[in-house]
Amino acid sequence: GLERIDLSIVPLVPYADVLMCTRGILRSVIPPQCAKPIALRTSAGATILTELSKELIGVEVEDAIRLNATAQAVMAYIGAPYEHETLGVLTRTIDAGMKYGLPTLAVTAVGKDMVRDARYLGMACRICAELGAQFVKTYYCEGFEKVTHGCPVPVVIAGGPKTDSELEVLEFVYNGIQKGAIGVNLGRNIWQNECPVGMAKALQALIHQNFTPQQAYELYLTEKNSKK
């Protein structure tokens, strides 16, 4: 699990297009020779003991550049008590990044009383895009094409909770790509899998080689069986 990122995440880096992480993990765990683009989490917030939407700027843009980040990632809590503050953090991050040509990924978070449907997620993505975010990360939902069609910047699918099967993951990623997403940002559905490398390879094939979910699943099974 995430207790030993050096064992669970680092071996997966070669199979990812981009690595999204915090400054501390990048400095202390990710090997310096890692040449993958980095989407650096630059907003910081409260723990789970308090209101999650109370965020601030945790990493200044100059430090993100020193760390060779490719993009900044900032949470935007639409419909949460501190929505206004998180949007302020987002816009200040976008402004700082624009000075240096560093793009900002807006990560749409869900307010406690908001439903993850196309109407809400579409509104959240549109707000972030209109504030200047260069791309947006959000959850897959029914009617996802309404989210992507209404957002003028690229949309990345968030991983969400761990699913019951590998095929289920591959199907929702495939459907999301078909409905306009440019990629996916997965976590536990890869590193908590019985064969994380196989899952990463299957997702690569799905996104970059136009595999169907069934073809990608067969690739996953081949990799999994080869490790036995």
Short mmCIF file of C-alpha atoms in Angstrom, two decimals:
data_model
loop_
_atom_site.label_atom_id
_atom_site.label_comp_id
_atom_site.label_asym_id
_atom_site.label_seq_id
_atom_site.Cartn_x
_atom_site.Cartn_y
_atom_site.Cartn_z
CA GLY A 1 0.00 0.00 0.00
CA LEU A 2 0.96 3.63 0.37
CA GLU A 3 2.91 2.93 3.56
CA ARG A 4 5.84 1.91 1.34
CA ILE A 5 5.61 4.03 -1.77
CA ASP A 6 9.12 2.96 -2.71
CA LEU A 7 7.78 -0.59 -3.08
CA SER A 8 4.25 0.01 -4.38
CA ILE A 9 4.47 3.09 -6.63
CA VAL A 10 8.07 3.48 -7.80
CA PRO A 11 8.06 0.16 -9.75
CA LEU A 12 5.00 1.42 -11.68
CA VAL A 13 6.57 4.69 -12.83
CA PRO A 14 7.93 3.25 -16.12
CA TYR A 15 4.38 2.35 -17.19
CA ALA A 16 2.82 5.77 -16.52
CA ASP A 17 2.67 8.81 -18.79
CA VAL A 18 2.64 11.25 -15.87
CA LEU A 19 3.23 10.92 -12.14
CA MET A 20 0.99 12.93 -9.81
CA CYS A 21 2.43 13.35 -6.31
CA THR A 22 3.28 15.71 -3.48
CA ARG A 23 6.51 17.64 -3.00
CA GLY A 24 7.61 15.48 -0.07
CA ILE A 25 7.20 12.21 -1.95
CA LEU A 26 8.91 13.59 -5.04
CA ARG A 27 11.93 14.73 -3.04
CA SER A 28 12.28 11.74 -0.72
CA VAL A 29 11.03 8.69 -2.63
CA ILE A 30 10.92 9.17 -6.41
CA PRO A 31 14.37 8.39 -7.91
CA PRO A 32 16.17 11.50 -9.23
CA GLN A 33 16.69 9.78 -12.59
CA CYS A 34 12.90 9.55 -13.12
CA ALA A 35 12.25 11.33 -16.40
CA LYS A 36 8.44 11.17 -16.31
CA PRO A 37 6.46 14.42 -16.34
CA ILE A 38 5.32 15.43 -12.85
CA ALA A 39 1.92 16.89 -11.96
CA LEU A 40 2.80 18.31 -8.55
CA ARG A 41 0.09 18.69 -5.90
CA THR A 42 0.60 22.29 -4.83
CA SER A 43 -2.50 22.95 -2.73
CA ALA A 44 -2.64 21.75 0.86
CA GLY A 45 -5.60 21.31 3.15
CA ALA A 46 -6.96 19.96 6.37
CA THR A 47 -6.89 16.37 7.57
CA ILE A 48 -9.96 14.13 7.53
CA LEU A 49 -10.71 15.29 11.08
CA THR A 50 -11.89 18.68 9.83
CA GLU A 51 -13.44 20.27 6.73
CA LEU A 52 -11.44 19.02 3.74
CA SER A 53 -12.22 22.03 1.60
CA LYS A 54 -10.22 24.44 3.77
CA GLU A 55 -7.19 24.59 1.48
CA LEU A 56 -4.32 26.96 0.85
CA ILE A 57 -1.27 27.18 -1.40
CA GLY A 58 1.17 24.57 -0.10
CA VAL A 59 3.92 24.88 -2.71
CA GLU A 60 4.98 28.12 -4.35
CA VAL A 61 5.44 28.08 -8.12
CA GLU A 62 9.18 28.71 -7.84
CA ASP A 63 9.65 25.54 -5.82
CA ALA A 64 7.52 23.59 -8.30
CA ILE A 65 9.89 24.77 -11.03
CA ARG A 66 12.95 23.84 -8.95
CA LEU A 67 11.47 20.34 -8.67
CA ASN A 68 11.08 20.26 -12.47
CA ALA A 69 7.30 19.92 -12.27
CA THR A 70 5.44 19.79 -15.57
CA ALA A 71 2.15 21.02 -14.09
CA GLN A 72 0.63 22.16 -10.81
CA ALA A 73 -2.40 20.29 -9.40
CA VAL A 74 -4.88 22.18 -7.22
CA MET A 75 -8.12 21.03 -5.58
CA ALA A 76 -11.33 22.94 -6.31
CA TYR A 77 -14.21 22.18 -3.94
CA ILE A 78 -17.35 23.28 -5.76
CA GLY A 79 -20.37 23.22 -3.45
CA ALA A 80 -18.31 22.91 -0.25
CA PRO A 81 -18.15 25.37 2.68
CA TYR A 82 -14.78 26.80 1.57
CA GLU A 83 -15.51 26.81 -2.16
CA HIS A 84 -14.62 30.51 -2.41
CA GLU A 85 -11.22 30.01 -0.79
CA THR A 86 -10.32 27.00 -2.94
CA LEU A 87 -11.20 28.90 -6.10
CA GLY A 88 -9.01 31.74 -4.87
CA VAL A 89 -6.12 29.28 -4.42
CA LEU A 90 -6.80 27.95 -7.91
CA THR A 91 -6.75 31.36 -9.59
CA ARG A 92 -3.61 32.48 -7.74
CA THR A 93 -1.89 29.25 -8.77
CA ILE A 94 -2.97 29.73 -12.39
CA ASP A 95 -1.68 33.32 -12.36
CA ALA A 96 1.68 32.28 -10.89
CA GLY A 97 2.03 29.43 -13.37
CA MET A 98 1.27 31.67 -16.33
CA LYS A 99 4.32 33.80 -15.50
CA TYR A 100 6.55 30.79 -16.14
CA GLY A 101 4.53 28.77 -18.64
CA LEU A 102 3.59 26.15 -16.04
CA PRO A 103 0.05 24.79 -16.59
CA THR A 104 -2.43 24.12 -13.79
CA LEU A 105 -4.61 21.03 -13.37
CA ALA A 106 -7.82 21.77 -11.47
CA VAL A 107 -8.94 18.72 -9.48
CA THR A 108 -12.69 18.90 -8.89
CA ALA A 109 -13.62 17.64 -5.44
CA VAL A 110 -17.13 16.80 -4.32
CA GLY A 111 -18.94 18.77 -1.64
CA LYS A 112 -20.55 16.52 0.97
CA ASP A 113 -24.08 17.34 -0.16
CA MET A 114 -23.41 17.22 -3.90
CA VAL A 115 -24.14 14.25 -6.15
CA ARG A 116 -21.53 13.04 -8.64
CA ASP A 117 -23.77 13.54 -11.66
CA ALA A 118 -23.15 15.13 -15.05
CA ARG A 119 -24.91 18.36 -14.10
CA TYR A 120 -22.76 18.99 -11.03
CA LEU A 121 -19.47 17.69 -12.42
CA GLY A 122 -20.03 19.57 -15.67
CA MET A 123 -20.58 22.79 -13.74
CA ALA A 124 -17.47 22.19 -11.61
CA CYS A 125 -15.29 21.56 -14.67
CA ARG A 126 -16.69 24.56 -16.52
CA ILE A 127 -16.02 26.87 -13.57
CA CYS A 128 -12.40 25.70 -13.32
CA ALA A 129 -11.88 26.08 -17.06
CA GLU A 130 -13.36 29.58 -17.12
CA LEU A 131 -11.08 30.60 -14.25
CA GLY A 132 -8.15 29.62 -16.46
CA ALA A 133 -7.19 26.04 -15.57
CA GLN A 134 -5.43 24.49 -18.55
CA PHE A 135 -6.94 21.06 -17.87
CA VAL A 136 -9.35 19.51 -15.37
CA LYS A 137 -9.62 16.23 -13.48
CA THR A 138 -13.05 14.94 -12.50
CA TYR A 139 -15.05 11.78 -11.85
CA TYR A 140 -16.61 9.58 -14.48
CA CYS A 141 -20.41 9.55 -14.34
CA GLU A 142 -23.49 8.65 -16.35
CA GLY A 143 -23.83 11.11 -19.21
CA PHE A 144 -20.10 11.90 -19.05
CA GLU A 145 -20.17 13.29 -22.59
CA LYS A 146 -22.13 16.26 -21.22
CA VAL A 147 -19.19 17.01 -18.91
CA THR A 148 -16.54 16.88 -21.64
CA HIS A 149 -18.63 18.64 -24.29
CA GLY A 150 -19.32 21.54 -21.94
CA CYS A 151 -15.71 21.96 -20.84
CA PRO A 152 -13.45 23.96 -23.18
CA VAL A 153 -10.22 22.41 -21.83
CA PRO A 154 -9.07 18.74 -21.71
CA VAL A 155 -10.65 16.50 -19.06
CA VAL A 156 -8.85 13.72 -17.16
CA ILE A 157 -10.87 11.01 -15.39
CA ALA A 158 -10.31 10.54 -11.65
CA GLY A 159 -9.95 6.98 -10.41
CA GLY A 160 -12.44 7.04 -7.56
CA PRO A 161 -13.04 4.11 -5.15
CA LYS A 162 -11.54 0.69 -5.78
CA THR A 163 -13.78 -1.34 -8.08
CA ASP A 164 -14.80 -4.98 -7.82
CA SER A 165 -13.00 -6.21 -10.94
CA GLU A 166 -10.29 -5.28 -13.41
CA LEU A 167 -12.74 -5.39 -16.31
CA GLU A 168 -14.96 -2.85 -14.56
CA VAL A 169 -12.03 -0.41 -14.36
CA LEU A 170 -11.10 -0.94 -17.99
CA GLU A 171 -14.70 -0.45 -19.10
CA PHE A 172 -15.21 2.87 -17.32
CA VAL A 173 -11.87 4.16 -18.59
CA TYR A 174 -12.71 3.07 -22.14
CA ASN A 175 -16.15 4.65 -21.96
CA GLY A 176 -14.68 7.87 -20.59
CA ILE A 177 -12.15 8.09 -23.42
CA GLN A 178 -14.86 7.42 -25.98
CA LYS A 179 -16.91 10.23 -24.44
CA GLY A 180 -14.17 12.83 -24.67
CA ALA A 181 -11.67 12.38 -21.83
CA ILE A 182 -7.97 12.62 -22.76
CA GLY A 183 -6.73 10.22 -20.09
CA VAL A 184 -7.14 8.87 -16.58
CA ASN A 185 -5.51 9.47 -13.20
CA LEU A 186 -5.79 6.17 -11.33
CA GLY A 187 -4.45 5.22 -7.91
CA ARG A 188 -5.73 2.33 -5.83
CA ASN A 189 -7.25 0.55 -8.82
CA ILE A 190 -3.66 0.05 -9.98
CA TRP A 191 -1.42 -0.20 -6.92
CA GLN A 192 -3.91 -2.24 -4.85
CA ASN A 193 -4.37 -4.69 -7.71
CA GLU A 194 -2.99 -8.22 -7.48
CA CYS A 195 -0.83 -7.45 -10.54
CA PRO A 196 -0.23 -3.66 -10.63
CA VAL A 197 2.16 -3.78 -13.59
CA GLY A 198 -0.36 -5.78 -15.60
CA MET A 199 -3.08 -3.25 -14.83
CA ALA A 200 -0.84 -0.36 -15.84
CA LYS A 201 0.06 -2.08 -19.11
CA ALA A 202 -3.61 -2.81 -19.84
CA LEU A 203 -4.53 0.84 -19.32
CA GLN A 204 -1.69 1.96 -21.59
CA ALA A 205 -2.98 -0.32 -24.34
CA LEU A 206 -6.54 0.90 -23.82
CA ILE A 207 -5.60 4.58 -24.06
CA HIS A 208 -2.74 4.58 -26.57
CA GLN A 209 -3.29 1.48 -28.71
CA ASN A 210 -7.09 1.58 -29.05
CA PHE A 211 -7.59 -1.76 -27.29
CA THR A 212 -11.12 -2.67 -26.29
CA PRO A 213 -11.75 -3.38 -22.59
CA GLN A 214 -11.79 -7.13 -23.32
CA GLN A 215 -8.50 -6.98 -25.25
CA ALA A 216 -6.90 -4.94 -22.47
CA TYR A 217 -8.20 -7.41 -19.88
CA GLU A 218 -6.65 -10.30 -21.79
CA LEU A 219 -3.34 -8.42 -21.81
CA TYR A 220 -3.69 -7.97 -18.05
CA LEU A 221 -4.32 -11.70 -17.56
CA THR A 222 -1.29 -12.58 -19.69
CA GLU A 223 0.94 -10.36 -17.55
CA LYS A 224 -0.59 -11.68 -14.33
CA ASN A 225 -0.16 -15.32 -15.32
CA SER A 226 3.45 -14.71 -16.39
CA LYS A 227 4.28 -13.70 -12.81
CA LYS A 228 3.11 -16.98 -11.31
#
